[in-house]
Coordinates of C-alpha atoms in Angstrom, one line a residue:
Chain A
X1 CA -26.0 9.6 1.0
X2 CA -26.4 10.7 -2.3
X3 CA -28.4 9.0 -4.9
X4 CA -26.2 9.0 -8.1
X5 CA -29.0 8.5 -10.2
X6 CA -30.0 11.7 -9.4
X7 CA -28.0 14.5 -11.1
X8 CA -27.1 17.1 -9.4
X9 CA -28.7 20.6 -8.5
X10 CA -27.2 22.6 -10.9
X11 CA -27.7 19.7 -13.9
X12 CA -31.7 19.4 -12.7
X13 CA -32.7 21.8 -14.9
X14 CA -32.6 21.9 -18.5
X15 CA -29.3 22.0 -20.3
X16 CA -29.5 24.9 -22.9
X17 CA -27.0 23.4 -25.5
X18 CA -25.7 25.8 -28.5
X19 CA -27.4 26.7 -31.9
X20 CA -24.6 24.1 -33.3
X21 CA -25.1 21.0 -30.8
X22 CA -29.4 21.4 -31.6
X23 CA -30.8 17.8 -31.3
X24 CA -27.8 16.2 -30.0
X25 CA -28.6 14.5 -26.3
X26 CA -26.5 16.5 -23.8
X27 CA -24.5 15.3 -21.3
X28 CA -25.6 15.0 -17.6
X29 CA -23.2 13.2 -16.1
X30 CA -20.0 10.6 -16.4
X31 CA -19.2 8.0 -14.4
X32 CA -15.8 6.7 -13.7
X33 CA -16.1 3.1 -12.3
X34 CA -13.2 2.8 -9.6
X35 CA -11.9 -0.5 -9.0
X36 CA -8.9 -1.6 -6.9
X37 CA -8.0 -5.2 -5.1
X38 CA -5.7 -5.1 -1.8
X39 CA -4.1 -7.9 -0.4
X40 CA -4.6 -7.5 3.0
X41 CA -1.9 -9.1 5.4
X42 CA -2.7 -8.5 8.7
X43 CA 0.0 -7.7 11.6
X44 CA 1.1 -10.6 13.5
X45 CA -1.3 -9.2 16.3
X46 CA -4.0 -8.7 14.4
X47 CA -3.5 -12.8 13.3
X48 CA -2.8 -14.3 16.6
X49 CA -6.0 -12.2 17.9
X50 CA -8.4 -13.7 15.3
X51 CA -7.2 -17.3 15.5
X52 CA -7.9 -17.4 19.1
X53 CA -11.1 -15.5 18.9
X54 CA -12.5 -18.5 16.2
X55 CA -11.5 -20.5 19.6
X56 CA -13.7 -18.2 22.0
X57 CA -10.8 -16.4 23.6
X58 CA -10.1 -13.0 23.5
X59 CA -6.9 -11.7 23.2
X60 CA -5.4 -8.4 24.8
X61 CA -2.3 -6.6 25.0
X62 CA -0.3 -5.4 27.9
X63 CA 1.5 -2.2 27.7
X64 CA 5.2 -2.0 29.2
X65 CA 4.8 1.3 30.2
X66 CA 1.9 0.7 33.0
X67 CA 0.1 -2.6 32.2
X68 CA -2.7 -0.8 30.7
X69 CA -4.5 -4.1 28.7
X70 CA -5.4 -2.8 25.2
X71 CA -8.4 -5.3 23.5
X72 CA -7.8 -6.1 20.3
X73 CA -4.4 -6.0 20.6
X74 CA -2.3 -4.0 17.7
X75 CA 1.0 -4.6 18.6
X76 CA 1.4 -1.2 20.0
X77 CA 0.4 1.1 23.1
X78 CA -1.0 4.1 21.0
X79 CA -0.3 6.6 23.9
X80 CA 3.1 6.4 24.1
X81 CA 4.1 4.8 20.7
X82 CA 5.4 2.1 22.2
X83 CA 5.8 -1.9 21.1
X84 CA 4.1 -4.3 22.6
X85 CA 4.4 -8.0 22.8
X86 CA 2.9 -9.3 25.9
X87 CA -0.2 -11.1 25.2
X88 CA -3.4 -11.8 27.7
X89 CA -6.2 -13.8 27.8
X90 CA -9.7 -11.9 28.6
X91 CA -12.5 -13.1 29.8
X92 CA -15.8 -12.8 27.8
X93 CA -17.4 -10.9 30.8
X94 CA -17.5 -7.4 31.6
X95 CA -19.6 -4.2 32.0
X96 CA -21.4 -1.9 29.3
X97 CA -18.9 1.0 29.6
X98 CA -21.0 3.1 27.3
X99 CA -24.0 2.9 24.7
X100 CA -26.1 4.2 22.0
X101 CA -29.3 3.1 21.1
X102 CA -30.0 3.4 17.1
X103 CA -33.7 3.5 15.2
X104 CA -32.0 3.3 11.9
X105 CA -30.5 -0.6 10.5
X106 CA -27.6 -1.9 9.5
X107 CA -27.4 -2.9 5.7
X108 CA -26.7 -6.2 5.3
X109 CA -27.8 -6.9 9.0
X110 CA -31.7 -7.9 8.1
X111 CA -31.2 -9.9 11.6
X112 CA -31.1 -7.4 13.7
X113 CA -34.2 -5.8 14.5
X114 CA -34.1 -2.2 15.5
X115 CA -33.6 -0.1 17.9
X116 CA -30.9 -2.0 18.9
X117 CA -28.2 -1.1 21.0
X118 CA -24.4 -0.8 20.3
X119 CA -22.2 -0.2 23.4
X120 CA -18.6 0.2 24.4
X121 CA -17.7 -3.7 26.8
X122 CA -14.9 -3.2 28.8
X123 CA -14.5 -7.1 29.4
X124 CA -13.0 -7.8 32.8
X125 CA -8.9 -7.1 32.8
X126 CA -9.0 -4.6 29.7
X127 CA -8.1 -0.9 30.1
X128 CA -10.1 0.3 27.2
X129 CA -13.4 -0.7 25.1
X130 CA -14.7 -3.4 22.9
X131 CA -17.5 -2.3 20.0
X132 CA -20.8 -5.0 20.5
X133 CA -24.6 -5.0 20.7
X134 CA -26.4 -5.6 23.7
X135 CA -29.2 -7.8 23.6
X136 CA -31.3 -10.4 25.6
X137 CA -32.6 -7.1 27.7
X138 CA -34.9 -4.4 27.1
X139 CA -33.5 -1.4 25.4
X140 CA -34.4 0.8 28.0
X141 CA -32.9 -1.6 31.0
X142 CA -29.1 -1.0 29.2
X143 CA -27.3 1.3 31.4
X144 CA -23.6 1.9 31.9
X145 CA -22.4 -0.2 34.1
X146 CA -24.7 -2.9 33.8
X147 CA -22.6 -6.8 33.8
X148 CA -22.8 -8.2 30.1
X149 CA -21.4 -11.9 29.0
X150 CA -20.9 -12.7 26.0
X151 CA -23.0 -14.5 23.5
X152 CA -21.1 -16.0 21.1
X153 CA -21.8 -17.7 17.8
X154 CA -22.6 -21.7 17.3
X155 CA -19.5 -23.5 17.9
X156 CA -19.6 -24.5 13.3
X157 CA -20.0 -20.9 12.9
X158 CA -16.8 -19.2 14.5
X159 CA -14.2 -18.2 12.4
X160 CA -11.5 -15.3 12.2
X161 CA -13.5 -12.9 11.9
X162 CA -14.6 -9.4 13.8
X163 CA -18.1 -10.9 13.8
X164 CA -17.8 -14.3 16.6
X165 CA -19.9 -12.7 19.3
X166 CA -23.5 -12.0 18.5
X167 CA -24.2 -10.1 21.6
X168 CA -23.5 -8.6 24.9
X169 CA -26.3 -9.7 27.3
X170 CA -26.9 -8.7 30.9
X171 CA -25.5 -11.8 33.3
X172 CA -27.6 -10.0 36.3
X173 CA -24.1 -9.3 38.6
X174 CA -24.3 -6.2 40.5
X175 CA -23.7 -3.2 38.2
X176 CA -20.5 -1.0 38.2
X177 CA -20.6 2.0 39.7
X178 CA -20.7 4.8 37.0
X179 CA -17.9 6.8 38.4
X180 CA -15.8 3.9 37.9
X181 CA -17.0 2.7 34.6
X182 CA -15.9 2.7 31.2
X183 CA -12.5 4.1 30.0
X184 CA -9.3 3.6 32.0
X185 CA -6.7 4.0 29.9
X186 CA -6.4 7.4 29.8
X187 CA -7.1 9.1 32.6
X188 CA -5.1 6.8 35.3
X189 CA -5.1 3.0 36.4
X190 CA -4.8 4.5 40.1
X191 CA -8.6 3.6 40.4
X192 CA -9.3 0.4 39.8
Chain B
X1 CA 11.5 29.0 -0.1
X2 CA 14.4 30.2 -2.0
X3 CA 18.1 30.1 -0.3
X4 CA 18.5 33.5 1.3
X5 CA 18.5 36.2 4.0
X6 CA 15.8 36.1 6.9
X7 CA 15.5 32.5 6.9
X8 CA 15.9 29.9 10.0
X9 CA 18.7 27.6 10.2
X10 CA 17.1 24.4 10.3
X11 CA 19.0 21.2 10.0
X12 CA 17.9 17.3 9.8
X13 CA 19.4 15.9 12.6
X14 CA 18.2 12.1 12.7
X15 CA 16.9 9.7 9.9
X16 CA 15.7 6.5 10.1
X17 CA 14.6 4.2 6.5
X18 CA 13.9 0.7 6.6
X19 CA 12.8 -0.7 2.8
X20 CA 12.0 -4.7 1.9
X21 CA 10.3 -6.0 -0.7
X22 CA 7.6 -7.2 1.3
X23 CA 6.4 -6.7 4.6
X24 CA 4.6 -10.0 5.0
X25 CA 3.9 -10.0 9.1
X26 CA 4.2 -6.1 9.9
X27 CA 1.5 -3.4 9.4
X28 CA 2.2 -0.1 9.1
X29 CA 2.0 1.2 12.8
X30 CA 4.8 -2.0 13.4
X31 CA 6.7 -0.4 10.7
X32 CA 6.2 2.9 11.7
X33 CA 6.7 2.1 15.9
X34 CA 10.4 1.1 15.0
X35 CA 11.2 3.7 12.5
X36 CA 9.6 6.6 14.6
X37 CA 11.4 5.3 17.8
X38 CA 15.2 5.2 16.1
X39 CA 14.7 8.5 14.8
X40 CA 13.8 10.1 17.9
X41 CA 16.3 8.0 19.9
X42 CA 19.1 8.7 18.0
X43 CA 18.7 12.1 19.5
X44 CA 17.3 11.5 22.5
X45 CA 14.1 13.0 22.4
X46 CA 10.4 12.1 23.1
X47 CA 7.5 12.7 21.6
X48 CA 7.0 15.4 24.3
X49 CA 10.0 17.6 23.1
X50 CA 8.8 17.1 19.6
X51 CA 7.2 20.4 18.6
X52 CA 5.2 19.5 15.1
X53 CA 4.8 16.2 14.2
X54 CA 4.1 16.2 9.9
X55 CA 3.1 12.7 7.5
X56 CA 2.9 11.5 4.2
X57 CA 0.7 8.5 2.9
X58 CA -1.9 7.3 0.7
X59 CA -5.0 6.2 1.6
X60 CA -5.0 4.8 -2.4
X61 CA -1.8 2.7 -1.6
X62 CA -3.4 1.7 1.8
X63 CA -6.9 0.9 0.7
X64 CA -8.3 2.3 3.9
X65 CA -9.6 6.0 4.3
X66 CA -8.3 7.7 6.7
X67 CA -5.4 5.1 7.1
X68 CA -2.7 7.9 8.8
X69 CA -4.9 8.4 11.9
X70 CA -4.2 4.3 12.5
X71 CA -0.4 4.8 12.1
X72 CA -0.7 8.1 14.9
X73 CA -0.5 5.1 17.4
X74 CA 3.1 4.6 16.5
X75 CA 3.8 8.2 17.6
X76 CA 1.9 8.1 21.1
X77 CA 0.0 11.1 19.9
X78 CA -1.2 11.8 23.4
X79 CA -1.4 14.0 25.3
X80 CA -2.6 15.3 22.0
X81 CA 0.0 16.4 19.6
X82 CA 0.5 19.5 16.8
X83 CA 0.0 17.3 13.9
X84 CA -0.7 17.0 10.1
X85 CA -0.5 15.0 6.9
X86 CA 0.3 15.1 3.3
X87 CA -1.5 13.0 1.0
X88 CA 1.7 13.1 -0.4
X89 CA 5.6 11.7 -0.3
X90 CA 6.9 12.3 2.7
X91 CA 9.6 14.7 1.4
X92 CA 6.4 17.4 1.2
X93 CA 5.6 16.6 4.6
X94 CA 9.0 17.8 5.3
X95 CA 8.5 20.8 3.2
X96 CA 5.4 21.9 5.6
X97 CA 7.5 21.1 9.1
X98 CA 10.3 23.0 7.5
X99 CA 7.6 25.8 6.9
X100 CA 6.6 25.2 10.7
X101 CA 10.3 25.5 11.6
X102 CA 10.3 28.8 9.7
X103 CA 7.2 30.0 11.6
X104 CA 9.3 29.9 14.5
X105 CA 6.6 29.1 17.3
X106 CA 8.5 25.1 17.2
X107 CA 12.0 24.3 17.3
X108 CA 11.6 20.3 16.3
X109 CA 10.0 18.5 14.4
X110 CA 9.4 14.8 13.5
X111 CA 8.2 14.1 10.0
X112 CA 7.8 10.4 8.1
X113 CA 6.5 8.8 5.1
X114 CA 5.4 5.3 4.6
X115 CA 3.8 2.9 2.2
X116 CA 3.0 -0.8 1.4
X117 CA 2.5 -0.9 -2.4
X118 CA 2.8 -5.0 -1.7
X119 CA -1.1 -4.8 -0.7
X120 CA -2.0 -3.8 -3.9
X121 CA -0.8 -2.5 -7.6
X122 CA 1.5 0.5 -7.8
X123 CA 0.8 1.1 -11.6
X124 CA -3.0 0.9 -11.2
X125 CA -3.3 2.7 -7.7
X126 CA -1.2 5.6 -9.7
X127 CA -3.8 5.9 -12.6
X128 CA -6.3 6.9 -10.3
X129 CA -3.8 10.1 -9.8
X130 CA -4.6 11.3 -13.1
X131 CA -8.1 13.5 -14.4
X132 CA -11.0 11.8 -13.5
X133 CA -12.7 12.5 -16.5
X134 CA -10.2 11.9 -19.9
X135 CA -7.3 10.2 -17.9
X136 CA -8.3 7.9 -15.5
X137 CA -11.2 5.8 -16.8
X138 CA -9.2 4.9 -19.9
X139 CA -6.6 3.4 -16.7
X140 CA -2.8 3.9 -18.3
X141 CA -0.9 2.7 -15.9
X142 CA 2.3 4.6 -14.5
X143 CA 4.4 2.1 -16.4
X144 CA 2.9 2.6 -20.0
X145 CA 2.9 7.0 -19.1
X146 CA 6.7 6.5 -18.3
X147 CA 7.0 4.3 -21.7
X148 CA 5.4 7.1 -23.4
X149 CA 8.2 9.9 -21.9
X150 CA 11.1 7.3 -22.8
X151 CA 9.5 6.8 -26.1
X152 CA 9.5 10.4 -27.0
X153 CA 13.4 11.2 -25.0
X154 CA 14.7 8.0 -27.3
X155 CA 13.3 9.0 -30.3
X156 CA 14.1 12.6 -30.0
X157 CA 17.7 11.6 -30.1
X158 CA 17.8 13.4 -27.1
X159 CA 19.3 10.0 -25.1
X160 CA 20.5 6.5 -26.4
X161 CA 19.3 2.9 -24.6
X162 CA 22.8 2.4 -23.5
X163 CA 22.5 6.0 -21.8
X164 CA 19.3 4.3 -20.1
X165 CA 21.1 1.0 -19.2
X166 CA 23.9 3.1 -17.8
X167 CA 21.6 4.7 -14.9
X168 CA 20.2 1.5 -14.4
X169 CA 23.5 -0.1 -13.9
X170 CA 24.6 3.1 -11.5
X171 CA 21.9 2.2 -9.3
X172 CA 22.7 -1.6 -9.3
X173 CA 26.2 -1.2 -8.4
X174 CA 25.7 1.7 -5.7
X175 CA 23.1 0.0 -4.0
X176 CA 25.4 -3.6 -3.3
X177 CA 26.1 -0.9 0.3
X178 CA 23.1 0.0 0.9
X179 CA 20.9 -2.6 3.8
X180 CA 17.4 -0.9 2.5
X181 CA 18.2 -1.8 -1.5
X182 CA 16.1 -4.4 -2.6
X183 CA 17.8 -4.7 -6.2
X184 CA 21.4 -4.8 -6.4
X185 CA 24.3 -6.3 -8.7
X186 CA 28.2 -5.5 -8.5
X187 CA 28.5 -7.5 -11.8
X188 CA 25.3 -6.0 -13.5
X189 CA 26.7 -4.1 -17.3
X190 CA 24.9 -2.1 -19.7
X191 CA 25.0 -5.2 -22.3
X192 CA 23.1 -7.1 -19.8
X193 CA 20.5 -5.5 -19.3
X194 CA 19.8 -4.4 -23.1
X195 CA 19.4 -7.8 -23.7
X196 CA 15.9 -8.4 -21.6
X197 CA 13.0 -8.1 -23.6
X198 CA 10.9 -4.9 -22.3
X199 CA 8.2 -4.6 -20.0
X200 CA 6.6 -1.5 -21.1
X201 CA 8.3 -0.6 -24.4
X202 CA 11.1 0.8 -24.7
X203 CA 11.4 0.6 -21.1
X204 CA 12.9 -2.8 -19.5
X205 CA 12.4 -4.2 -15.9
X206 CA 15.5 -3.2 -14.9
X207 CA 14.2 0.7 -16.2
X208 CA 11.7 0.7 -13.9
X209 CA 12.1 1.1 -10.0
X210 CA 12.3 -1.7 -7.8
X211 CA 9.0 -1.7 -5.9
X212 CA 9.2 -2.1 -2.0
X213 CA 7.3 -1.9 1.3
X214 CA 8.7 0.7 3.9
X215 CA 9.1 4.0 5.4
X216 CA 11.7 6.6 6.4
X217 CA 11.7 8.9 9.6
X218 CA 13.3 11.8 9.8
X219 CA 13.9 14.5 12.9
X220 CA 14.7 18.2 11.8
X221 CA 15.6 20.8 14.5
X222 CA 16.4 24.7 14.6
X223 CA 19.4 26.4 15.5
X224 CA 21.3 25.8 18.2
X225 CA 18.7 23.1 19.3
X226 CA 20.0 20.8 16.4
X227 CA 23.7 21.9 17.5
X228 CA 22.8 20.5 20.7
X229 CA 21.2 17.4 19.1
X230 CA 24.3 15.9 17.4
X231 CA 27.3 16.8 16.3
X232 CA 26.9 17.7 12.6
X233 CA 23.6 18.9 11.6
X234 CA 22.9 18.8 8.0
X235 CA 21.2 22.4 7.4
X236 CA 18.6 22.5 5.0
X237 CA 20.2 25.7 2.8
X238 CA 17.1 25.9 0.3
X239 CA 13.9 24.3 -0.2
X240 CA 11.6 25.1 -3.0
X241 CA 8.8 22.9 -4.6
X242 CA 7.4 23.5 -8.0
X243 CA 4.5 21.9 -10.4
X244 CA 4.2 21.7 -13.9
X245 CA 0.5 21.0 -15.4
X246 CA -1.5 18.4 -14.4
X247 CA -2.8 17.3 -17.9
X248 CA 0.0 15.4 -19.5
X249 CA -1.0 16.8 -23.2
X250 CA 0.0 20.0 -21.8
X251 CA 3.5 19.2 -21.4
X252 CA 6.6 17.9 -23.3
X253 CA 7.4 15.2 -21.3
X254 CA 11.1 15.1 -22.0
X255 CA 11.7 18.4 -20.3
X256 CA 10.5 18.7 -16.2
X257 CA 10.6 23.4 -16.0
X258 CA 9.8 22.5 -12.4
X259 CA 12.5 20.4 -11.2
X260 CA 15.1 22.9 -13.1
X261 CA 13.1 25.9 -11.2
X262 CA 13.2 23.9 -8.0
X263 CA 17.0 23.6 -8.1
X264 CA 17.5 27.0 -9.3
X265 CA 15.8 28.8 -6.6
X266 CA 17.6 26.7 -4.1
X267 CA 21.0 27.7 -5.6
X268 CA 22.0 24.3 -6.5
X269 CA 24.9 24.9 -8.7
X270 CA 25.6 27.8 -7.1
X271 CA 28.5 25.2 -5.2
X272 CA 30.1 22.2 -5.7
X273 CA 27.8 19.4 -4.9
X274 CA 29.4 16.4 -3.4
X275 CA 26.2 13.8 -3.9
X276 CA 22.8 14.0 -5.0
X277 CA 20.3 12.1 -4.3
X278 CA 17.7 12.2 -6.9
X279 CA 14.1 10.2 -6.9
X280 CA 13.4 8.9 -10.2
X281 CA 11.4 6.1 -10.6
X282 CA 12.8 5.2 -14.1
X283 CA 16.0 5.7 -15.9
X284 CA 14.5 7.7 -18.4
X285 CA 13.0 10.3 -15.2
X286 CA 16.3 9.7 -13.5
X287 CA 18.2 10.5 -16.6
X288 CA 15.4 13.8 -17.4
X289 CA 16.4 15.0 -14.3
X290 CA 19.9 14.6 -13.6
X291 CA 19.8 16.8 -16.9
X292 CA 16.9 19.4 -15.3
X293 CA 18.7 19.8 -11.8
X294 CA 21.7 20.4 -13.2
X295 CA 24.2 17.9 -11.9
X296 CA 27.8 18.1 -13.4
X297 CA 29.7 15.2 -13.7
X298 CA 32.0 15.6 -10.2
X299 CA 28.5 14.9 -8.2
X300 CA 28.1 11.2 -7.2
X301 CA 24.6 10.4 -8.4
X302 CA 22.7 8.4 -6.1
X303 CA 25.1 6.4 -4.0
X304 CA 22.0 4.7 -2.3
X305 CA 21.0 3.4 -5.7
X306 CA 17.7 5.8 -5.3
X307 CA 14.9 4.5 -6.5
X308 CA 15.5 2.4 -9.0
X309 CA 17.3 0.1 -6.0
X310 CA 14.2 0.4 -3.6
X311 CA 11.0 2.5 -4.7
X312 CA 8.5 3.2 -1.3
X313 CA 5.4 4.8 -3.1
X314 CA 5.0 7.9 -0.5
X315 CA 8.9 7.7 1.1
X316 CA 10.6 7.4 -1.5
X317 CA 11.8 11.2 -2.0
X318 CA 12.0 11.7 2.4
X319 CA 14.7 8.8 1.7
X320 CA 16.7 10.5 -1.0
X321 CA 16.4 13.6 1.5
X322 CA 17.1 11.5 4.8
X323 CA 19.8 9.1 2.6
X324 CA 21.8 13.0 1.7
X325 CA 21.5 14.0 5.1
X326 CA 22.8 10.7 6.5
X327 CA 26.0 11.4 4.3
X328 CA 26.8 15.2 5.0
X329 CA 26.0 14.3 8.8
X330 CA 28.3 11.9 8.2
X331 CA 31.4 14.1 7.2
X332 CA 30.9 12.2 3.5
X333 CA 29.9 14.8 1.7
X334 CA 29.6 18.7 2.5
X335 CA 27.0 19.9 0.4
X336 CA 23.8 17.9 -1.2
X337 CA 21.0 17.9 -3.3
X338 CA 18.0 15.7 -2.4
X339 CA 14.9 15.7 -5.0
X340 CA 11.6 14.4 -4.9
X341 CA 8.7 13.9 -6.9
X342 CA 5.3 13.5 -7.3
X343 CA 2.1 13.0 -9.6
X344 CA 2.6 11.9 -13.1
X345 CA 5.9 11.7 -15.6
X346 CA 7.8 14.3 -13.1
X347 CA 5.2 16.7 -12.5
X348 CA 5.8 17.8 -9.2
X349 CA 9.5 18.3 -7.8
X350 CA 11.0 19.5 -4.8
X351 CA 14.3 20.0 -4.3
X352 CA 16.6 21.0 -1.3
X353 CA 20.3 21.3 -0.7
X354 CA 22.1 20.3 2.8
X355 CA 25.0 21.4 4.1
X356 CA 27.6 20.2 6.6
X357 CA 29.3 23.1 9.2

């Protein structure tokens, strides 16, 4: 990212000002403080998901077209454009459907120690991915496929927010194949 | 584009606008899900026969970057779509599918706008349209600039308050038929309204537009393919979009040279205009360029109530362009003139002119 306190290239070498401007400090750089305050109101999805996640349940949506289940749910099945208003519960199990591990931290996320790993859960039900972190395992035991449960929060710290489950860790099932893992909204719900 | 020779026939063939004052339970792709869905509908075509999909929005009004790729899930962009976005009204989203339409490799296309100024404040979110280095960090609102180019049209002579309270009263009387108006009155006069103390000196509430959440949807085909589509197309005759400087100093802000090019390369008074629906979000703009696009007095002047009724930061001109076409498609008017603008005090205008068969 750049550093604004550093000025850039072409102002990092001296400013030759005019005869008539002699002694006067010149001018390296302005800053324009930008400000703005949103009132966010989320969709009625978007509310009914994080009310029941402060409760420990996860909320999905079913699409009308095939009964592809889309987790969180946004009121809408993005590959056809299409409204959606069933609701289903999820369970808080599934398999790592994909991952990254990352060297670098998270500001504001001093907890976390790194490398940590960040992986796509497709909880048991849903037909596409769910951002967490796998932990409770050694980095290098995270595979795809591998079973995860979640870990969730103490009970006096839940609340609608993204941020209930701590962590993904392994709950020793028999892995997924990885033919069959992962993604499977998009290509087909012909195979399971 | 200038009317003329050499150029495709391209009509709009379906609209779809839905304004409130507040959406308080929808997001955008909710908004946009029902929109998108009546517009193609109407003409019976899925997103599959659509050939170029084009949008307008602000991530400014939004408060999230990148906030159009969230509301591509109310188009069912897959498989993967031809698509693009303005950072603009939606009536210059149009302009570019129009543009595609020209091309000729498409022969629809689906084009929206859409905002929720609710989440946040117009006037302050419009500052930040201004230069960043002399304008913006000294933050004049989009009310006080419009104060300014009232101030200098009143005291120029060049137009009266009760010529100000008249456009105002226009738009609250055409707007009691319109479902989308969000400030109407049958009973509203002149005297009325001059007697409300003003918000932004000398402009009074009931100068400024009406602010309100929404969107607008439109579907424009080619040819014979929008013959096909319904039964009368309203062809898009002329489109032309012109800008006048950025830096307001520059400019004397009772005049807008653009909007009067605009309209004169499209051949607007070259015809009788039935309507003309014209997006100005004050009566002093409205009134600037009623004057600029030269509208004689047979033309009935926004008979949606325009802006000033419901103003959608980013749709607001595709509605005055979907609201004419609804008309001429209609059989209510044969020939219109829809305007939008954009930037600050008028600077950028676009005008086309539709036509029934």
């Amino acid at each position: 990212m750049t550093d604004p306190d550093i000025p850039p290239r072409a102002l990092a070498e001296a400013v030759v000002t005019p005869e008539a401007l002699a002694g006067l400090e010149p001018v390296r750089s302005v800053r324009t403080p930008i400000r703005l305050v949103y009132d966010f109101v989320p969709s009625a999805a978007a509310q009914a998901y994080l009310r029941a996640y402060a409760e420990k349940r996860i909320l999905g949506h079913r699409s009308p077209v095939d009964g592809a289940v889309f987790v969180p749910p946004r009121g809408v099945d993005p590959r056809h454009g299409t409204a959606i208003d069933e609701t289903v519960d999820l369970a808080d199990t599934g398999h790592v459907g994909n991952f990254c591990v990352t060297h670098l931290p998270i500001p504001g996320r001093d907890d976390l120690e790194v490398p940590y790993v960040s992986a796509w859960i497709h909880l048991d039900g849903a037909d596409i991915g769910f951002l967490g972190l796998v932990a409770g395992c050694a980095t290098e035991e995270v595979r795809i496929g591998m079973r995860v449960r979640a870990v969730w929060k103490p009970d006096e710290q839940l609340g609608p927010t993204a941020e209930n489950v701590l962590y993904w860790e392994p709950s020793g099932e028999p892995d997924v194949p990885v033919g069959r893992a992962g993604n499977r909204a998009w290509r087909g719900r012909t195979d399971g | 584009m200038a009317e003329g020779a050499g150029q495709r026939d391209v009509a709009v063939v379906s609209v779809a606008v839905r304004q409130e004052e507040a959406l308080t339970d929808e997001n955008e792709v909710q908004l946009l899900v029902d929109l998108v869905n009546r517009a193609r509908n109407a003409v019976g075509l899925s997103q599959a026969e659509i050939g170029f999909t084009c949008s307008g929005s602000s991530d400014f009004l939004a408060g999230q970057a990148f906030s159009f790729v969230q509301t591509l899930d109310a188009v069912g962009a897959f498989p993967p779509i031809s698509e693009s976005h303005v950072e603009m009204d939606g009536a210059f989203a149009l302009y570019e599918a129009w543009v595609k339409l020209q091309i000729g490799d498409v022969d629809t296309a689906l084009v929206y706008g859409y905002g929720k100024p609710s989440a946040g404040s117009v006037r302050d979110v419009l500052a930040l349209q201004l230069d960043p280095y002399y304008l913006a960090p000294l933050w004049p609102d989009a009310h006080a600039l419009a104060a300014l180019q009232a101030r200098l049209l009143l005291d120029s002579g060049t137009v009266t308050p009760e010529a100000l309270a008249e456009v105002a009263v226009r738009s609250l009387h055409n707007a009691v038929g319109n479902p989308n108006a969000v400030r109407a009155s049958a009973e509203a006069t002149p005297e009325e309204l001059l007697a409300a103390e003003p918000v932004a000196d000398p402009l009074r509430a009931s100068d400024l537009a009406q602010v309100a959440d929404g969107g607008c949807a439109v579907v424009l085909a080619a040819g014979e393919r929008a013959r096909a589509l319904c039964e009368r197309p309203a062809w898009i005759r002329g489109i032309d979009h012109r800008i006048d400087g950025h830096a307001l100093g520059t400019r004397d802000l009772t005049r807008a040279p653009s909007a009067a090019m605009a309209a004169q390369e499209v051949g607007a008074s070259s015809d009788r205009l039935d309507i003309a629906e014209i997006h100005g979000p004050t009566t002093s703009q409205e009134w600037i360029l009623q004057r600029e696009l030269g509208i004689a007095g047979g033309t009935d002047v926004n008979p949606s109530g325009g802006a000033l009724a419901a103003d959608t930061l980013m749709a607001s001109g595709l509605i005055r362009i979907a609201e004419a076409a609804a008309r001429v498609g209609a059989g209510t008017a044969d020939r219109a003139l829809a305007h939008a603008t954009s930037g600050p005090c008028l600077q950028q205008n676009l005008v086309c002119v539709l036509e029934g068969d």
